[in-house]
Amino acid sequence: MRHIISILVENEAGALSRVAGLFSARGYNIESLTVAPTEDPSLSRMTIVTTGTESIIEQITKQLNKLIDVVKLMDMTEGPHIEREMLLMKVIAKNSMREELKRVTDIFRGRIIDVTDASYIIELTGPGAKLDAFIQAVDPALILEVVRSGVSGIARGDKTLRL
Amino acid sequence: MELTGAEIFVRCLQEEGVEFLFGYPGGAVLHIYDALYQQDKVKHILVRHEQAATHAADGYARSTGRPGCVLVTSGPGATNAVTGIATAYMDSIPMVVFTGQVPTALIGNDAFQEVDNIGITRPCVKHNFLVKDVHDLAETIKKAFYVATTGRPGPVVVDIPKDVSAHRCEYSYPKRVSMRSYNPVVKGHSGQIKKAVDLIMTAKRPMLYTGGGVILDNASKPLTEFARLMNFPITNTLMGLGAYPATDPLFVGMLGMHGTYEANMGMHNCDVLIAIGARFDDRVTGNIEKFCPTAKIIHVDVDPASISKNVKVDVPIVGGVDNVLKQMIKMVKDSNERPDPEALKEWWKQINEWRGMDCLKFDRTSEIIKPQYVVETLYRITKGDAYVTSDVGQHQMWAAQFYKFDKPRRWINSGGLGTMGFGFPAAMGVQLAHPDETVCCITGEGSIQMCIQELSTCRQYALPVKIINLNNRYLGMVRQWQEFFYQKRYAMSYMESLPDFVKLAESYGHAGMKIEKPGDVEGALIEAMKVRDRVVFLDFITDQHENVYPMIPAGAGQNEMILI
Ligand SMILES: Cc1ncc(C[n+]2csc(CCOP(=O)(O)OP(=O)(O)O)c2C)c(N)n1
């Protein structure tokens, strides 16, 4: 199963490599990993998307918790949550294709944020699956470049990941 | 008061009550060595190779329960220490290793003797720290000792750049540290413990399986009390030997690949398995698919990540082994339930039948020295009271099988990493910690040569370690596998060009003896025990083709042992 695990880690040099090293040393999958500082400058928040059987996910959460730099952990997938990822796509946009690309972008509630006479840059936010679908929907011959931010997640309701 | 980083370092170690610092100097730690020179509270032990410094500190830690301390220089000093750090990590031994680093301004420049020591050691430490500012030094050292010695213990590395040891700042040693991200659980959850006790009361064929965690948490007393209270059979892992008295009738021996028939059969057939401070290592479980097929499993461990890692358990209990055992004992005493005594009697009958197989028998009429006989005689001569370290191989297994440890912290070996070269330097650490005790290193001619240079260290500090070399002229354990599983193709397992160990020992100013006949074994050992000021190297020329039995071959279940 696919899990989104969010952790608060000490904002120390080396914290990221401890987390990444754990995954590679123990052979766990990482689909994506994002990290950025939080409103508390002493903490960073990481979001890891991983897959594995229940027992592997259990081990992953335990091993992460065991890292001295990890302050708090939440498996988003255990409850209702919101998942978002951002995608930027540069496409060839000439003549008749321009209309078509604009339409597909609108359908996915994306935005065109840069325009030249031969290209667009499209911005799209949503769960990973939606971004996948969007990429599928665009003619691959037109895609010049795709960049995805990796997943962020947050629990719905009053459940929070904070100190 | 303003002190240099080096002075602060020394003061911190003094505050921590560090007796011995095992190390080796070099450029990046010269300020620190200068500060060490100017005091006499922390005694520095100069080894002959940094690997030995870590093993010696490790042996000190295992035999005392106090953290071992190491100081090495940057680059090669630090990389030489890695084997010992990994060894301690695998066996959860509290240790603080200080490594020198190039000055902060040079870090990342491929400076002379620079390695990314934090990066190299990351996967084999409990935690590591790079100290970038002298103002952080004292607190970091405090944290290092705190992390190394609490929860599931382990080695911690503190990397100190040269300029940090030169810079000055105001010194004060924190009395306490707290880390918001590190709060090991000590007290077991009473609800879970109640569940465990309820399950135990239903047992018809119970088995206690306990490991190194019992020793690390100094929980031998409650363990012994619990086993006797319940009258349950108990087996120890290689790491757990001595946690329960081996001469006690409830003890069925070590389990696992070279464990006893009765221990492994007991595991395979039990209906309630109580695992305490043990981690279901593959050398213990054999084929995991076939492991304890009829058992409900209770697992007590201070490390949540150890629980249900290899084997899914029914009643997990996270907590200090000592605390949980004491709670269990209380609950049992407060309850008037007991497991079915008739069933337990039947179970014991079965176990004693297995015992009757006498799986550790060996040829006692041989004209050639049998390695088992040497260990057995050593046990008798030392009255079971010696500290015994070992290396890795057949001799290690014979030591574990034939030396009956009644006390914890007497049996010191590298169980997790299986590091050849561990035994002798570890024995130095043990001997320093216990100057008046008998310390023996049971080794093989392969292993002993991996840290043989420490004969020099032993000379310098007059350490009377007894080296019991079971010399079979083979990398015996490798040869055994090749005999069993590679049709006797003995690839690179024959040890040629061995030194004359007697002369070698003598050249360092130690004593050496070569023993070739079974009739001379006892006398030589008695003689050796009298020597108190130097090493005695006992080179026993043993049967080359002896194998370790019983054996669970790879892929087999615990009930599928090869017996002699
Ligand atoms: C550093 C290291 N290298 C290799 C091994 C693999 N190994 C395990 S046992 C063994 C043979 C040990 O030979 P010896 O020390 O003579 O002991 P014996 O088995 O003959 O008693 C070897 C090579 C190891 N455990 N450690």
PDB file of N, CA and C and ligand atoms in Angstrom, chain B residues 83 391-396 398 417-421 443-448 450 470 472 474-478 495, ligand 1:
ATOM      1  N   THR B  83      35.250  -0.522  12.235  1.00  0.00           N
ATOM      2  CA  THR B  83      34.888  -1.919  12.516  1.00  0.00           C
ATOM      3  C   THR B  83      34.452  -2.095  13.969  1.00  0.00           C
ATOM      4  N   ASP B 391      36.797 -14.618  19.937  1.00  0.00           N
ATOM      5  CA  ASP B 391      36.778 -14.098  18.582  1.00  0.00           C
ATOM      6  C   ASP B 391      35.612 -14.749  17.852  1.00  0.00           C
ATOM      7  N   VAL B 392      35.774 -14.987  16.579  1.00  0.00           N
ATOM      8  CA  VAL B 392      34.646 -15.502  15.806  1.00  0.00           C
ATOM      9  C   VAL B 392      35.064 -16.737  15.031  1.00  0.00           C
ATOM     10  N   GLY B 393      34.269 -17.773  15.159  1.00  0.00           N
ATOM     11  CA  GLY B 393      34.564 -19.025  14.478  1.00  0.00           C
ATOM     12  C   GLY B 393      34.125 -20.199  15.329  1.00  0.00           C
ATOM     13  N   GLN B 394      34.701 -21.351  15.055  1.00  0.00           N
ATOM     14  CA  GLN B 394      34.352 -22.550  15.806  1.00  0.00           C
ATOM     15  C   GLN B 394      34.663 -22.388  17.288  1.00  0.00           C
ATOM     16  N   HIS B 395      35.834 -21.812  17.571  1.00  0.00           N
ATOM     17  CA  HIS B 395      36.237 -21.679  18.973  1.00  0.00           C
ATOM     18  C   HIS B 395      35.223 -20.873  19.780  1.00  0.00           C
ATOM     19  N   GLN B 396      34.605 -19.905  19.092  1.00  0.00           N
ATOM     20  CA  GLN B 396      33.600 -19.063  19.752  1.00  0.00           C
ATOM     21  C   GLN B 396      32.399 -19.910  20.179  1.00  0.00           C
ATOM     22  N   TRP B 398      32.394 -23.204  20.623  1.00  0.00           N
ATOM     23  CA  TRP B 398      32.781 -24.139  21.681  1.00  0.00           C
ATOM     24  C   TRP B 398      32.873 -23.424  23.022  1.00  0.00           C
ATOM     25  N   LEU B 417      27.895  -8.632  14.796  1.00  0.00           N
ATOM     26  CA  LEU B 417      28.699  -8.391  13.602  1.00  0.00           C
ATOM     27  C   LEU B 417      29.622  -9.572  13.315  1.00  0.00           C
ATOM     28  N   GLY B 418      29.966 -10.313  14.345  1.00  0.00           N
ATOM     29  CA  GLY B 418      30.858 -11.454  14.149  1.00  0.00           C
ATOM     30  C   GLY B 418      32.236 -11.011  13.709  1.00  0.00           C
ATOM     31  N   THR B 419      32.857 -10.162  14.517  1.00  0.00           N
ATOM     32  CA  THR B 419      34.112  -9.537  14.121  1.00  0.00           C
ATOM     33  C   THR B 419      35.318 -10.337  14.587  1.00  0.00           C
ATOM     34  N   MET B 420      35.994 -11.005  13.661  1.00  0.00           N
ATOM     35  CA  MET B 420      37.281 -11.615  14.004  1.00  0.00           C
ATOM     36  C   MET B 420      38.226 -10.489  14.402  1.00  0.00           C
ATOM     37  N   GLY B 421      39.022 -10.721  15.415  1.00  0.00           N
ATOM     38  CA  GLY B 421      39.925  -9.683  15.893  1.00  0.00           C
ATOM     39  C   GLY B 421      39.385  -8.976  17.117  1.00  0.00           C
ATOM     40  N   THR B 443      40.349 -18.066  21.334  1.00  0.00           N
ATOM     41  CA  THR B 443      40.490 -17.583  19.968  1.00  0.00           C
ATOM     42  C   THR B 443      40.973 -18.697  19.042  1.00  0.00           C
ATOM     43  N   GLY B 444      41.122 -18.351  17.787  1.00  0.00           N
ATOM     44  CA  GLY B 444      41.677 -19.286  16.809  1.00  0.00           C
ATOM     45  C   GLY B 444      42.873 -18.629  16.142  1.00  0.00           C
ATOM     46  N   GLU B 445      43.667 -19.417  15.454  1.00  0.00           N
ATOM     47  CA  GLU B 445      44.902 -18.855  14.894  1.00  0.00           C
ATOM     48  C   GLU B 445      44.586 -17.873  13.765  1.00  0.00           C
ATOM     49  N   GLY B 446      43.378 -17.936  13.213  1.00  0.00           N
ATOM     50  CA  GLY B 446      42.981 -16.937  12.218  1.00  0.00           C
ATOM     51  C   GLY B 446      42.657 -15.622  12.904  1.00  0.00           C
ATOM     52  N   SER B 447      41.730 -15.682  13.837  1.00  0.00           N
ATOM     53  CA  SER B 447      41.249 -14.466  14.501  1.00  0.00           C
ATOM     54  C   SER B 447      42.345 -13.726  15.254  1.00  0.00           C
ATOM     55  N   ILE B 448      43.163 -14.478  15.980  1.00  0.00           N
ATOM     56  CA  ILE B 448      44.130 -13.795  16.853  1.00  0.00           C
ATOM     57  C   ILE B 448      45.082 -12.947  16.035  1.00  0.00           C
ATOM     58  N   MET B 450      44.369 -11.110  13.670  1.00  0.00           N
ATOM     59  CA  MET B 450      43.768  -9.861  13.198  1.00  0.00           C
ATOM     60  C   MET B 450      44.041  -8.675  14.122  1.00  0.00           C
ATOM     61  N   LEU B 470      42.953 -21.939  20.118  1.00  0.00           N
ATOM     62  CA  LEU B 470      42.578 -23.281  19.664  1.00  0.00           C
ATOM     63  C   LEU B 470      43.057 -23.401  18.221  1.00  0.00           C
ATOM     64  N   ASN B 472      43.813 -24.893  15.018  1.00  0.00           N
ATOM     65  CA  ASN B 472      43.504 -26.043  14.151  1.00  0.00           C
ATOM     66  C   ASN B 472      44.076 -25.864  12.742  1.00  0.00           C
ATOM     67  N   TYR B 474      43.304 -24.096  10.519  1.00  0.00           N
ATOM     68  CA  TYR B 474      42.247 -23.823   9.539  1.00  0.00           C
ATOM     69  C   TYR B 474      41.439 -22.620  10.003  1.00  0.00           C
ATOM     70  N   LEU B 475      40.873 -21.920   9.062  1.00  0.00           N
ATOM     71  CA  LEU B 475      39.772 -21.023   9.396  1.00  0.00           C
ATOM     72  C   LEU B 475      38.594 -21.980   9.593  1.00  0.00           C
ATOM     73  N   GLY B 476      38.545 -22.505  10.797  1.00  0.00           N
ATOM     74  CA  GLY B 476      37.753 -23.699  11.055  1.00  0.00           C
ATOM     75  C   GLY B 476      36.291 -23.587  10.668  1.00  0.00           C
ATOM     76  N   MET B 477      35.694 -22.462  10.996  1.00  0.00           N
ATOM     77  CA  MET B 477      34.263 -22.341  10.705  1.00  0.00           C
ATOM     78  C   MET B 477      34.023 -22.310   9.197  1.00  0.00           C
ATOM     79  N   VAL B 478      34.945 -21.682   8.496  1.00  0.00           N
ATOM     80  CA  VAL B 478      34.838 -21.656   7.034  1.00  0.00           C
ATOM     81  C   VAL B 478      35.033 -23.087   6.499  1.00  0.00           C
ATOM     82  N   MET B 495      45.238 -22.201   6.968  1.00  0.00           N
ATOM     83  CA  MET B 495      46.134 -21.140   7.444  1.00  0.00           C
ATOM     84  C   MET B 495      47.572 -21.620   7.343  1.00  0.00           C
TER      85      MET B 495
HETATM   86  C1  LIG C   1      36.847  -9.773  10.101  1.00  0.00           C
HETATM   87  C2  LIG C   1      36.242 -11.040   9.646  1.00  0.00           C
HETATM   88  N1  LIG C   1      36.599 -11.581   8.454  1.00  0.00           N
HETATM   89  C3  LIG C   1      36.059 -12.739   8.045  1.00  0.00           C
HETATM   90  C4  LIG C   1      35.133 -13.398   8.800  1.00  0.00           C
HETATM   91  C5  LIG C   1      34.517 -14.697   8.312  1.00  0.00           C
HETATM   92  N2  LIG C   1      34.858 -15.817   9.211  1.00  0.00           N
HETATM   93  C6  LIG C   1      34.021 -16.258  10.148  1.00  0.00           C
HETATM   94  S1  LIG C   1      34.666 -17.490  11.078  1.00  0.00           S
HETATM   95  C7  LIG C   1      36.096 -17.478  10.189  1.00  0.00           C
HETATM   96  C8  LIG C   1      37.220 -18.403  10.529  1.00  0.00           C
HETATM   97  C9  LIG C   1      37.848 -18.112  11.829  1.00  0.00           C
HETATM   98  O1  LIG C   1      39.033 -18.872  11.948  1.00  0.00           O
HETATM   99  P1  LIG C   1      39.777 -18.989  13.320  1.00  0.00           P
HETATM  100  O2  LIG C   1      39.901 -17.678  13.961  1.00  0.00           O
HETATM  101  O3  LIG C   1      41.036 -19.739  13.099  1.00  0.00           O
HETATM  102  O4  LIG C   1      38.770 -19.830  14.216  1.00  0.00           O
HETATM  103  P2  LIG C   1      38.214 -21.329  14.086  1.00  0.00           P
HETATM  104  O5  LIG C   1      36.936 -21.246  13.320  1.00  0.00           O
HETATM  105  O6  LIG C   1      39.247 -22.142  13.384  1.00  0.00           O
HETATM  106  O7  LIG C   1      37.989 -21.736  15.483  1.00  0.00           O
HETATM  107  C10 LIG C   1      36.034 -16.507   9.182  1.00  0.00           C
HETATM  108  C11 LIG C   1      37.109 -16.273   8.209  1.00  0.00           C
HETATM  109  C12 LIG C   1      34.767 -12.780  10.024  1.00  0.00           C
HETATM  110  N3  LIG C   1      33.848 -13.302  10.823  1.00  0.00           N
HETATM  111  N4  LIG C   1      35.340 -11.633  10.431  1.00  0.00           N
END
